[in-house]
XYZ file of C-alpha atoms in Angstrom:
668
model
C 44.751 23.923 39.102
C 45.918 26.749 36.721
C 45.112 24.518 33.775
C 41.660 23.915 35.049
C 41.057 27.635 35.564
C 42.075 28.265 31.987
C 39.492 25.674 30.792
C 36.764 27.367 32.748
C 37.528 30.669 31.292
C 37.610 29.223 27.716
C 34.251 27.593 28.335
C 32.679 30.811 29.481
C 34.145 32.724 26.529
C 32.906 30.095 24.017
C 29.146 31.231 23.847
C 30.133 34.816 23.265
C 32.462 33.825 20.562
C 29.597 31.890 18.863
C 27.252 34.806 19.263
C 29.866 37.100 17.537
C 30.394 34.637 14.770
C 26.654 34.245 14.075
C 26.005 38.026 14.092
C 29.073 38.914 11.910
C 27.327 37.688 8.754
C 24.526 40.277 9.212
C 26.949 43.204 9.337
C 28.595 44.902 6.412
C 31.895 46.384 7.807
C 32.030 48.906 4.871
C 28.522 50.127 5.772
C 29.390 50.219 9.478
C 32.399 52.483 8.789
C 30.273 54.737 6.563
C 27.602 54.995 9.267
C 30.222 55.774 11.875
C 31.743 58.450 9.588
C 28.286 60.084 9.219
C 27.590 60.369 12.924
C 27.730 64.146 12.912
C 25.769 64.338 9.640
C 22.703 62.195 10.474
C 19.860 64.487 11.553
C 17.561 63.657 14.364
C 13.785 63.248 13.509
C 12.548 66.781 12.997
C 9.568 66.444 15.362
C 8.897 68.691 18.348
C 9.766 66.697 21.461
C 6.845 68.056 23.279
C 4.443 66.659 20.746
C 6.061 63.145 21.023
C 6.086 62.862 24.724
C 3.222 65.066 26.049
C 0.426 64.858 23.626
C -2.014 61.975 23.218
C -5.456 61.015 22.262
C -8.359 62.672 24.178
C -10.721 60.203 25.932
C -13.575 61.365 23.613
C -11.635 60.551 20.357
C -10.501 57.202 21.851
C -14.055 56.314 22.588
C -15.164 57.157 19.020
C -12.240 55.118 17.777
C -13.335 52.130 19.790
C -16.906 52.487 18.681
C -15.811 52.670 14.980
C -14.871 48.984 15.027
C -18.378 47.905 15.850
C -20.730 50.695 14.789
C -19.168 52.994 12.212
C -22.419 54.881 11.547
C -22.780 55.774 15.266
C -19.060 56.656 15.499
C -19.418 59.036 12.543
C -22.391 60.717 14.256
C -20.242 61.143 17.396
C -17.348 62.556 15.412
C -19.414 65.231 13.623
C -19.466 67.669 16.568
C -15.721 67.902 16.330
C -16.238 69.783 13.016
C -18.136 73.041 12.343
C -21.830 72.747 11.231
C -21.137 74.169 7.871
C -18.407 71.595 7.218
C -20.691 68.842 8.447
C -23.464 70.003 6.004
C -21.018 70.038 3.127
C -19.621 66.667 3.963
C -23.026 64.850 4.411
C -24.971 66.742 1.741
C -22.395 66.566 -1.093
C -19.516 64.256 -0.184
C -18.175 64.153 -3.738
C -17.861 67.951 -4.030
C -16.449 69.110 -0.702
C -14.227 71.941 -1.916
C -15.660 74.313 0.635
C -15.248 71.760 3.310
C -11.541 71.185 2.331
C -10.765 74.931 2.333
C -11.972 75.352 5.943
C -10.876 71.942 7.362
C -8.194 73.612 9.647
C -10.781 75.692 11.290
C -13.412 72.986 11.490
C -11.596 70.639 13.911
C -12.656 71.393 17.503
C -9.524 69.906 19.191
C -7.067 71.563 21.513
C -3.792 69.707 20.543
C -1.957 68.973 17.298
C -2.189 65.197 18.053
C -5.964 65.330 18.514
C -6.453 67.423 15.371
C -4.611 64.844 13.184
C -6.233 62.065 14.999
C -9.746 63.518 14.360
C -8.978 63.890 10.665
C -7.686 60.273 10.483
C -10.918 58.980 12.187
C -12.982 61.158 9.856
C -11.307 59.621 6.759
C -11.844 56.139 8.070
C -15.522 56.697 9.060
C -16.244 58.284 5.674
C -15.013 55.205 4.025
C -16.839 52.796 6.348
C -20.052 54.667 5.716
C -19.653 54.735 1.894
C -18.854 58.459 1.615
C -15.994 59.743 -0.557
C -12.884 60.992 1.207
C -13.573 64.772 1.578
C -10.766 65.734 3.975
C -7.825 64.372 1.968
C -5.402 67.411 2.445
C -5.987 67.157 6.168
C -5.458 63.380 5.952
C -2.143 63.835 4.201
C -0.887 66.108 6.979
C -2.013 63.426 9.522
C -0.055 60.757 7.599
C 3.068 62.935 7.779
C 2.395 63.686 11.484
C 2.071 60.072 12.461
C 5.001 59.042 10.411
C 7.112 61.524 12.400
C 6.126 59.752 15.558
C 7.231 56.365 14.334
C 10.381 55.129 12.863
C 9.608 53.691 9.460
C 11.326 50.674 8.000
C 13.545 52.802 5.804
C 14.836 54.892 8.668
C 18.088 54.031 10.383
C 18.329 54.973 14.142
C 20.890 57.661 14.705
C 24.330 56.304 15.472
C 24.545 58.879 18.260
C 21.818 57.062 20.083
C 23.220 53.642 19.363
C 26.629 54.684 20.759
C 24.956 56.301 23.706
C 23.543 52.915 24.555
C 19.905 53.988 24.362
C 17.072 52.315 22.577
C 15.794 54.620 19.846
C 12.444 52.894 19.689
C 11.788 53.752 23.321
C 12.303 57.437 22.567
C 9.903 57.961 19.737
C 7.422 55.249 19.265
C 4.809 53.200 21.061
C 2.311 50.659 20.035
C -0.632 53.195 19.684
C 1.343 55.551 17.466
C 2.557 52.660 15.301
C -1.001 51.434 14.881
C -2.207 54.933 13.986
C 0.585 55.307 11.449
C -0.359 52.052 9.722
C -4.077 53.085 9.725
C -3.086 56.495 8.221
C -1.275 54.852 5.271
C -4.010 52.399 4.791
C -6.785 54.987 4.508
C -4.464 57.124 2.506
C -4.272 54.244 0.053
C -8.063 54.037 -0.048
C -8.179 57.651 -1.137
C -5.736 56.946 -3.963
C -7.890 53.991 -5.046
C -11.077 56.086 -5.038
C -9.256 58.314 -7.486
C -8.191 55.358 -9.690
C -4.518 55.637 -8.697
C -4.065 51.973 -8.301
C -0.207 51.729 -7.991
C 0.022 54.403 -5.283
C -2.866 52.890 -3.481
C -1.059 49.515 -3.530
C 2.157 51.125 -2.246
C 0.334 52.660 0.685
C -1.376 49.375 1.643
C 2.006 47.712 1.573
C 3.523 50.536 3.643
C 0.705 49.931 6.234
C 1.709 46.126 6.291
C 5.400 47.005 6.683
C 4.701 49.338 9.635
C 2.555 46.685 11.381
C 5.064 43.836 10.717
C 8.098 45.851 11.693
C 6.732 46.595 15.222
C 4.425 43.797 16.228
C 5.016 40.124 16.565
C 2.528 37.615 15.336
C 1.411 37.042 18.815
C 0.535 40.705 19.132
C -1.597 40.693 16.077
C -4.997 39.964 17.673
C -8.214 41.777 18.223
C -8.326 45.124 16.431
C -4.941 44.660 14.874
C -5.747 41.209 13.359
C -9.032 42.763 11.871
C -6.955 45.634 10.491
C -4.544 43.153 8.863
C -7.536 41.360 7.380
C -8.719 44.744 5.836
C -5.358 45.397 4.278
C -5.018 41.861 2.802
C -8.513 41.995 1.464
C -7.898 45.297 -0.237
C -4.632 44.105 -1.740
C -6.289 40.731 -2.806
C -9.167 42.552 -4.456
C -6.861 44.933 -6.248
C -4.595 42.171 -7.623
C -7.724 40.102 -8.571
C -9.070 42.937 -10.669
C -5.825 42.969 -12.589
C -5.867 39.132 -12.962
C -2.787 38.773 -10.780
C -3.801 35.454 -9.345
C -0.659 34.462 -7.471
C -0.269 37.576 -5.327
C -4.078 37.624 -4.919
C -4.108 34.105 -3.504
C -1.203 35.000 -1.130
C -3.071 38.048 0.193
C -6.343 36.119 0.613
C -4.594 33.328 2.457
C -3.144 35.919 4.970
C -6.646 37.421 5.194
C -7.998 33.906 6.043
C -5.291 33.446 8.777
C -6.168 36.716 10.523
C -9.918 36.196 10.102
C -9.519 32.901 12.028
C -7.739 34.943 14.790
C -10.278 37.770 14.940
C -13.156 37.855 12.387
C -14.464 41.181 11.011
C -17.835 39.438 10.792
C -19.260 35.935 11.036
C -18.768 35.707 7.229
C -15.069 36.642 7.244
C -13.513 33.117 7.204
C -16.042 31.832 4.534
C -15.373 34.894 2.328
C -11.687 34.467 2.457
C -11.907 30.880 1.373
C -14.340 31.905 -1.330
C -11.956 34.433 -2.657
C -9.082 31.981 -2.758
C -11.353 29.631 -4.712
C -12.153 32.356 -7.235
C -8.473 32.939 -7.940
C -7.820 29.241 -8.475
C -10.817 29.273 -10.885
C -9.151 32.158 -12.806
C -6.010 30.218 -13.026
C -7.906 27.141 -14.461
C -7.232 24.969 -11.449
C -10.981 23.914 -11.057
C -10.274 21.103 -8.579
C -8.710 23.641 -6.102
C -11.406 26.087 -6.837
C -14.177 23.533 -6.097
C -12.349 22.560 -2.858
C -12.295 26.144 -1.545
C -15.811 26.798 -2.606
C -16.967 23.800 -0.750
C -14.984 24.896 2.377
C -16.467 28.306 2.175
C -19.966 26.925 2.125
C -19.161 24.601 4.999
C -17.846 27.649 7.124
C -20.907 29.840 6.132
C -22.972 30.411 9.328
C -26.355 30.791 7.471
C -27.927 30.684 4.059
C -29.926 33.907 4.144
C -27.322 36.290 2.891
C -25.747 37.598 -0.266
C -22.415 35.910 0.389
C -24.081 32.412 0.531
C -26.000 33.068 -2.749
C -22.816 34.221 -4.459
C -21.074 31.108 -3.363
C -23.743 28.717 -4.446
C -24.080 30.517 -7.806
C -20.290 30.409 -8.486
C -20.024 26.810 -7.404
C -23.006 25.930 -9.691
C -21.217 27.435 -12.660
C -17.961 25.703 -11.849
C -19.841 22.398 -11.499
C -21.252 22.931 -14.997
C -17.804 23.717 -16.432
C -16.407 20.541 -14.748
C -19.348 18.103 -15.535
C -21.293 19.831 -18.384
C -24.488 18.919 -16.638
C -26.473 22.147 -17.331
C -29.693 21.156 -15.775
C -28.545 20.858 -12.158
C -26.499 24.056 -12.334
C -29.410 26.052 -13.952
C -31.773 24.883 -11.218
C -29.474 26.125 -8.562
C -28.847 29.413 -10.342
C -32.538 30.129 -11.001
C -33.314 29.331 -7.318
C -30.651 31.966 -6.328
C -32.111 34.405 -8.751
C -35.545 34.176 -7.183
C -33.942 34.880 -3.807
C -32.172 38.104 -5.069
C -32.727 41.116 -2.884
C -32.376 43.642 -5.549
C -32.161 44.157 -9.333
C -28.339 44.347 -9.226
C -27.981 40.857 -7.673
C -30.783 39.383 -9.861
C -28.994 40.634 -13.055
C -25.714 39.116 -11.889
C -27.466 35.787 -11.516
C -29.002 36.309 -15.107
C -25.544 36.904 -16.519
C -24.399 33.477 -15.223
C -27.542 31.653 -16.303
C -27.265 33.268 -19.733
C -23.666 32.168 -19.910
C -24.586 28.510 -19.516
C -27.358 28.762 -21.997
C -24.802 30.325 -24.461
C -22.366 27.507 -23.882
C -25.164 24.999 -24.507
C -26.074 26.693 -27.743
C -29.497 27.590 -26.569
C -29.269 31.218 -27.843
C -33.045 32.093 -27.489
C -32.930 31.222 -23.809
C -29.581 32.953 -23.428
C -31.039 36.227 -24.912
C -33.832 36.306 -22.360
C -31.170 36.547 -19.516
C -28.420 38.492 -21.268
C -30.157 41.341 -22.748
C -31.563 42.681 -19.470
C -27.906 42.578 -18.036
C -26.579 44.669 -20.903
C -29.392 47.244 -20.536
C -29.459 47.639 -16.771
C -26.310 46.364 -15.141
C -23.937 49.048 -13.847
C -20.942 46.765 -13.713
C -18.852 47.562 -16.821
C -16.816 44.408 -16.627
C -19.965 42.201 -16.723
C -21.495 44.326 -19.504
C -18.414 43.811 -21.689
C -18.664 40.019 -21.168
C -22.370 40.045 -21.916
C -21.869 42.286 -25.055
C -19.332 39.654 -26.326
C -21.871 36.862 -25.876
C -24.667 38.848 -27.468
C -22.562 39.758 -30.425
C -21.915 36.201 -31.287
C -25.618 35.325 -30.678
C -26.857 38.116 -32.927
C -24.282 37.092 -35.637
C -25.666 33.515 -35.547
C -29.222 34.797 -35.790
C -28.443 37.148 -38.595
C -29.269 40.276 -36.684
C -26.550 42.601 -38.018
C -28.015 45.758 -36.436
C -27.859 44.291 -32.930
C -24.446 42.814 -33.585
C -23.065 46.207 -34.590
C -24.476 47.815 -31.461
C -22.607 45.301 -29.424
C -19.385 45.915 -31.419
C -19.909 49.643 -31.017
C -20.287 49.218 -27.244
C -17.157 47.034 -27.059
C -15.171 49.548 -29.017
C -16.241 52.294 -26.598
C -15.525 50.440 -23.349
C -12.864 47.851 -24.023
C -9.418 48.868 -22.825
C -6.446 48.521 -25.243
C -4.506 46.646 -22.510
C -1.222 48.612 -22.954
C -1.934 50.912 -19.907
C -3.236 47.959 -17.890
C -0.140 45.887 -18.664
C 2.088 48.619 -17.422
C -0.003 48.899 -14.254
C 0.218 45.132 -13.660
C 3.982 45.259 -14.109
C 4.297 48.069 -11.522
C 2.050 46.320 -9.088
C 3.990 43.102 -9.512
C 7.312 44.829 -8.989
C 6.306 46.663 -5.768
C 4.673 43.568 -4.305
C 7.870 41.544 -5.075
C 9.923 44.215 -3.461
C 7.678 44.075 -0.324
C 7.909 40.304 -0.226
C 11.696 40.311 -0.639
C 12.122 42.723 2.215
C 9.752 40.803 4.394
C 11.651 37.574 3.747
C 14.962 39.271 4.487
C 13.532 40.404 7.866
C 12.180 36.949 8.579
C 15.559 35.496 7.860
C 17.212 37.860 10.181
C 14.644 37.046 12.780
C 15.199 33.337 12.452
C 19.016 33.800 12.751
C 18.415 35.818 15.905
C 16.198 33.051 17.256
C 18.801 30.412 16.227
C 21.545 32.346 18.011
C 19.391 32.582 21.190
C 18.642 28.883 20.961
C 22.321 28.077 20.584
C 23.210 30.342 23.490
C 20.304 28.717 25.524
C 21.990 25.408 25.085
C 25.781 26.392 25.137
C 25.597 28.560 28.181
C 23.987 25.921 30.498
C 26.360 23.348 29.184
C 29.289 25.634 29.754
C 28.089 26.256 33.406
C 27.638 22.553 33.972
C 31.066 21.732 32.479
C 32.621 24.425 34.607
C 31.013 23.005 37.729
C 32.069 19.485 36.725
C 35.630 20.779 36.196
C 35.657 22.365 39.679
C 34.309 19.248 41.251
C 36.806 17.066 39.454
C 39.664 19.500 40.378
C 38.607 19.204 44.062
C 38.262 15.498 43.873
C 41.692 15.129 42.195
C 43.250 17.375 44.703
C 41.910 15.202 47.553
C 43.060 12.061 45.681
C 46.577 13.496 45.260
C 46.715 14.505 48.959
C 45.665 10.958 49.897
C 48.294 9.450 47.621
C 50.921 11.778 49.061
C 49.977 10.669 52.642
C 50.080 6.981 51.627
C 53.482 7.483 50.070
C 54.737 9.227 53.171
C 53.421 6.367 55.345
C 55.093 3.832 53.023
C 58.420 5.618 53.160
C 58.180 5.816 56.978
C 57.382 2.201 57.074
C 60.456 1.305 55.028
C 62.551 3.410 57.145
C 61.139 1.778 60.303
C 61.736 -1.637 58.705
C 65.358 -0.702 57.998
C 65.799 0.514 61.406
C 64.498 -2.762 62.856
C 66.837 -4.755 60.491
C 69.675 -2.679 61.807
C 68.632 -3.456 65.340
C 68.276 -7.140 64.542
C 71.759 -7.169 63.148
C 73.095 -5.518 66.213
C 71.207 -8.033 68.379
C 72.828 -11.097 66.647
C 70.403 -11.809 63.925
C 72.471 -10.172 61.246
C 74.025 -13.498 60.291
C 70.763 -15.222 59.621
C 69.623 -12.312 57.521
C 72.739 -12.568 55.471
C 72.064 -16.240 54.864
C 68.519 -15.489 53.736
C 69.936 -12.783 51.413
C 72.275 -15.383 49.899
C 69.442 -17.836 49.360
C 67.410 -15.173 47.672
C 70.272 -14.145 45.509
C 70.887 -17.805 44.452
C 67.261 -18.180 43.552
C 67.355 -15.027 41.457
C 70.385 -16.223 39.651
C 68.818 -19.430 38.826
C 65.768 -17.654 37.477
C 67.706 -15.385 35.336
C 69.760 -18.306 34.074
C 66.517 -20.058 33.078
C 65.189 -16.994 31.278
C 68.380 -16.492 29.506
C 68.416 -20.102 28.403
C 64.760 -19.841 27.248
C 65.539 -16.587 25.304
C 68.480 -18.342 23.712
C 66.232 -21.282 22.800
C 63.579 -18.893 21.459
C 66.274 -17.145 19.319
C 67.568 -20.409 18.035
C 63.949 -21.575 17.249
C 63.235 -18.349 15.273
C 66.608 -18.684 13.490
C 65.679 -22.164 12.435
C 62.310 -21.017 11.411
C 63.496 -18.209 9.024
C 66.087 -20.566 7.630
C 63.464 -23.053 6.739
C 63.298 -23.520 2.825
C 59.829 -22.225 2.527
C 60.691 -19.113 4.631
C 63.724 -18.451 2.546
C 61.704 -18.755 -0.646
C 59.106 -16.258 0.610
C 61.736 -13.706 1.833
C 63.610 -14.186 -1.491
C 60.433 -13.400 -3.581
C 59.671 -10.309 -1.515
C 63.254 -8.947 -1.869
C 63.234 -9.643 -5.608
C 59.923 -8.236 -6.514
C 59.795 -5.261 -4.263
C 55.883 -5.223 -4.016
C 54.095 -1.810 -4.048
C 50.938 -1.118 -2.008
C 49.495 1.195 -4.741
C 49.661 -1.533 -7.442
C 46.783 -3.932 -8.047
C 47.573 -7.157 -6.282
C 46.250 -9.103 -9.320
C 49.491 -8.136 -11.292
C 51.423 -10.243 -8.773
C 49.446 -13.356 -9.383
C 52.447 -15.335 -10.523
C 54.298 -14.613 -7.258
C 51.372 -15.653 -5.086
C 51.729 -18.438 -2.537
C 50.164 -21.664 -3.693
C 48.124 -23.821 -1.321
C 51.052 -26.274 -0.955
C 53.429 -23.436 -0.075
C 51.025 -21.982 2.485
C 50.772 -25.446 4.060
C 54.584 -25.659 4.131
C 54.679 -22.367 5.978
C 52.218 -23.549 8.548
C 54.205 -26.724 9.045
C 57.367 -24.738 9.387
C 55.869 -22.574 12.205
C 54.498 -25.663 13.977
C 57.842 -27.415 13.662
C 60.144 -24.650 14.855
C 57.796 -22.395 17.028
C 55.366 -24.813 18.608
C 55.194 -22.938 21.956
C 54.409 -19.695 20.092
C 51.537 -21.343 18.168
C 50.030 -23.033 21.155
C 50.331 -19.851 23.219
C 48.768 -17.555 20.753
C 45.961 -20.040 20.100
C 45.268 -20.393 23.798
C 45.316 -16.712 24.682
C 43.502 -15.336 21.561
C 40.899 -17.881 20.366
C 39.278 -15.204 18.234
C 42.106 -15.346 15.704
C 41.123 -17.229 12.634
C 43.363 -19.419 10.400
C 43.701 -16.598 7.978
C 44.748 -14.301 10.812
C 47.405 -16.789 11.902
C 48.749 -16.927 8.342
C 49.039 -13.175 8.392
C 50.949 -13.450 11.693
C 53.400 -15.956 10.287
C 54.143 -13.674 7.372
C 54.591 -10.704 9.723
C 57.077 -12.767 11.739
C 59.194 -12.993 8.536
C 59.314 -9.246 8.412
C 56.717 -8.828 5.598
C 54.678 -5.558 5.340
C 50.966 -5.258 4.196
C 51.976 -4.701 0.517
C 54.005 -7.956 0.530
C 51.200 -9.845 2.209
C 48.577 -8.442 -0.258
C 50.660 -9.713 -3.193
C 51.544 -13.168 -1.804
C 48.066 -13.882 -0.472
C 46.286 -12.222 -3.358
C 44.160 -10.015 -1.179
C 43.315 -6.282 -1.572
C 45.792 -3.991 0.163
C 42.982 -2.416 2.226
C 41.718 -5.819 3.340
C 45.239 -6.795 4.531
C 45.449 -3.526 6.448
C 42.130 -4.018 8.147
C 43.097 -7.581 9.083
C 46.494 -6.252 10.535
C 44.570 -3.730 12.591
C 42.139 -6.390 13.713
C 45.005 -8.667 14.960
C 46.665 -5.768 16.739
C 43.405 -4.942 18.482
C 42.934 -8.591 19.576
C 46.385 -9.186 20.983
C 46.646 -5.665 22.437
C 49.579 -4.546 20.404
C 50.576 -1.027 21.396
C 53.579 -0.885 19.046
C 53.847 -2.482 15.560
C 52.441 -5.934 15.140
C 55.949 -7.238 14.280
C 57.374 -6.227 17.626
C 54.286 -7.516 19.484
C 54.602 -10.952 17.892
C 58.434 -11.150 18.528
C 57.798 -10.217 22.154
C 55.467 -13.092 22.406
C 58.239 -15.382 21.125
C 60.361 -14.412 24.173
C 57.615 -15.063 26.765
């Protein structure tokens, strides 16, 4: 029973040992010691406790926040009363020059708490962006970013060891879902402000920071509704930014995430279609036209109607791609001209003209190309498109001999083309910070997977341990009952024997002792006769075996073995000259049949599964030969002989060596 108890204890300790083993890989003992040594030096977050626990959003601001996700123009109108009239006028009348508004931003906010003041400025920055105004409250927004950061543990922050040792959850002390979401939004809109000021790298860093804040707190199942739409915003901004720098791989990665979140909760009815379209454009940039065509087709399939700009852009882009793949200009030009007639403004119409002119240019129809490309260069406000058109026109003018126009295009390109060095450095920085983000994300996903794996193992091991423990307890009880039953039976048997002896003694006293003595003498005589027969048989068996090993063929075999001293590690083929011939093997069988006929008949009768080759192996084992000797004499691989020996032992049930088992059979 003590042994069973020990087993139960070990089974219960096993899951916890596995858990420790799995988690030990994630912990650096050196870093742990350093952290413990810094317990007194690690400062607590420098945030007023009252602000973290007491303050919260006012119902009015929360209502404006909710309205913003559906009607940003109405939400901005509702937010304006939170700011002074003078500030409102400065913001609306001249959003690009809001110096006066920025100077008086602290006095403008009509809120009663620090939280609401920062919350209102965050909402203002978001609504200015959603209503196409420049970000005029940037200093106040920067304070809001710092404030919401102080309410949320960021990814780079390590919880205080004091709190960990005290056994409290640091997250429960300082952060909740609403504050985390506000922190991510603050970083996102902060990045928008950087982007509006052409600070691309800081903007990208802020977008990635917003992603990290969201991913560090929320599981995938939590990213629904507003949060899913917010994730779509971030990935779209990142994808567009990378696309502008011709960073196709990270752009595709971001647009794929945008697609996933659009499926969960669409920003609009066109979100899914737009995400697919953007992925296709990146594949087109890479030169993977088949993939681009697939995504363009999927984008059109998911487009809910054909009366919008998105649809016309997709049809136009797909038409150009179709021309590039098939070089059938007529079909593509018809589609593009149709989209140009449906254009809602000059900007869209000129965009279609640029694509049409591009196809005419590729076809060498320069006169037609000029009709479409010259208006683009003269009126289009998109510098990127104008540079492309200027390149086309320069070539056309050169071919037509119009040097004046060609020089004008060259002059325009010289003024507006970038050298590329600054752009290359920017691309390198963007690539580096995105790789860093992806690496950190993968590390966290790996840690999460390990935790899930540990939980899964524990979910299997612990129930098994409980089941085994119960089984052991049941078995222990059953064995205890069985032992008790056996003890009782043994006691009854001993009592029965004593009673029988007592009756025999009584019978002897009553005159039956003489007859019992005669019976005992008869039994003794029978036993002596049986022993005599067994001894005689054993003597005969010994004589038969002696005659067998003295047979000429047996002597020859034993002599060869003693002379050659065969080795198991040597190739059996080198002993070919010492191998038994067919005649010698037949002589060996005849010798066994002659001297040990009962042994042969007995083993054949009891073990019919033994083959003739198995019997030959048994005969050689009877002579005292080992596997190496048999391998050489029979010209079989050593491993083959060992396998055969094990097979024979298994068939005849040999618990000891095969040699002893066969000799015991001789005595039976």
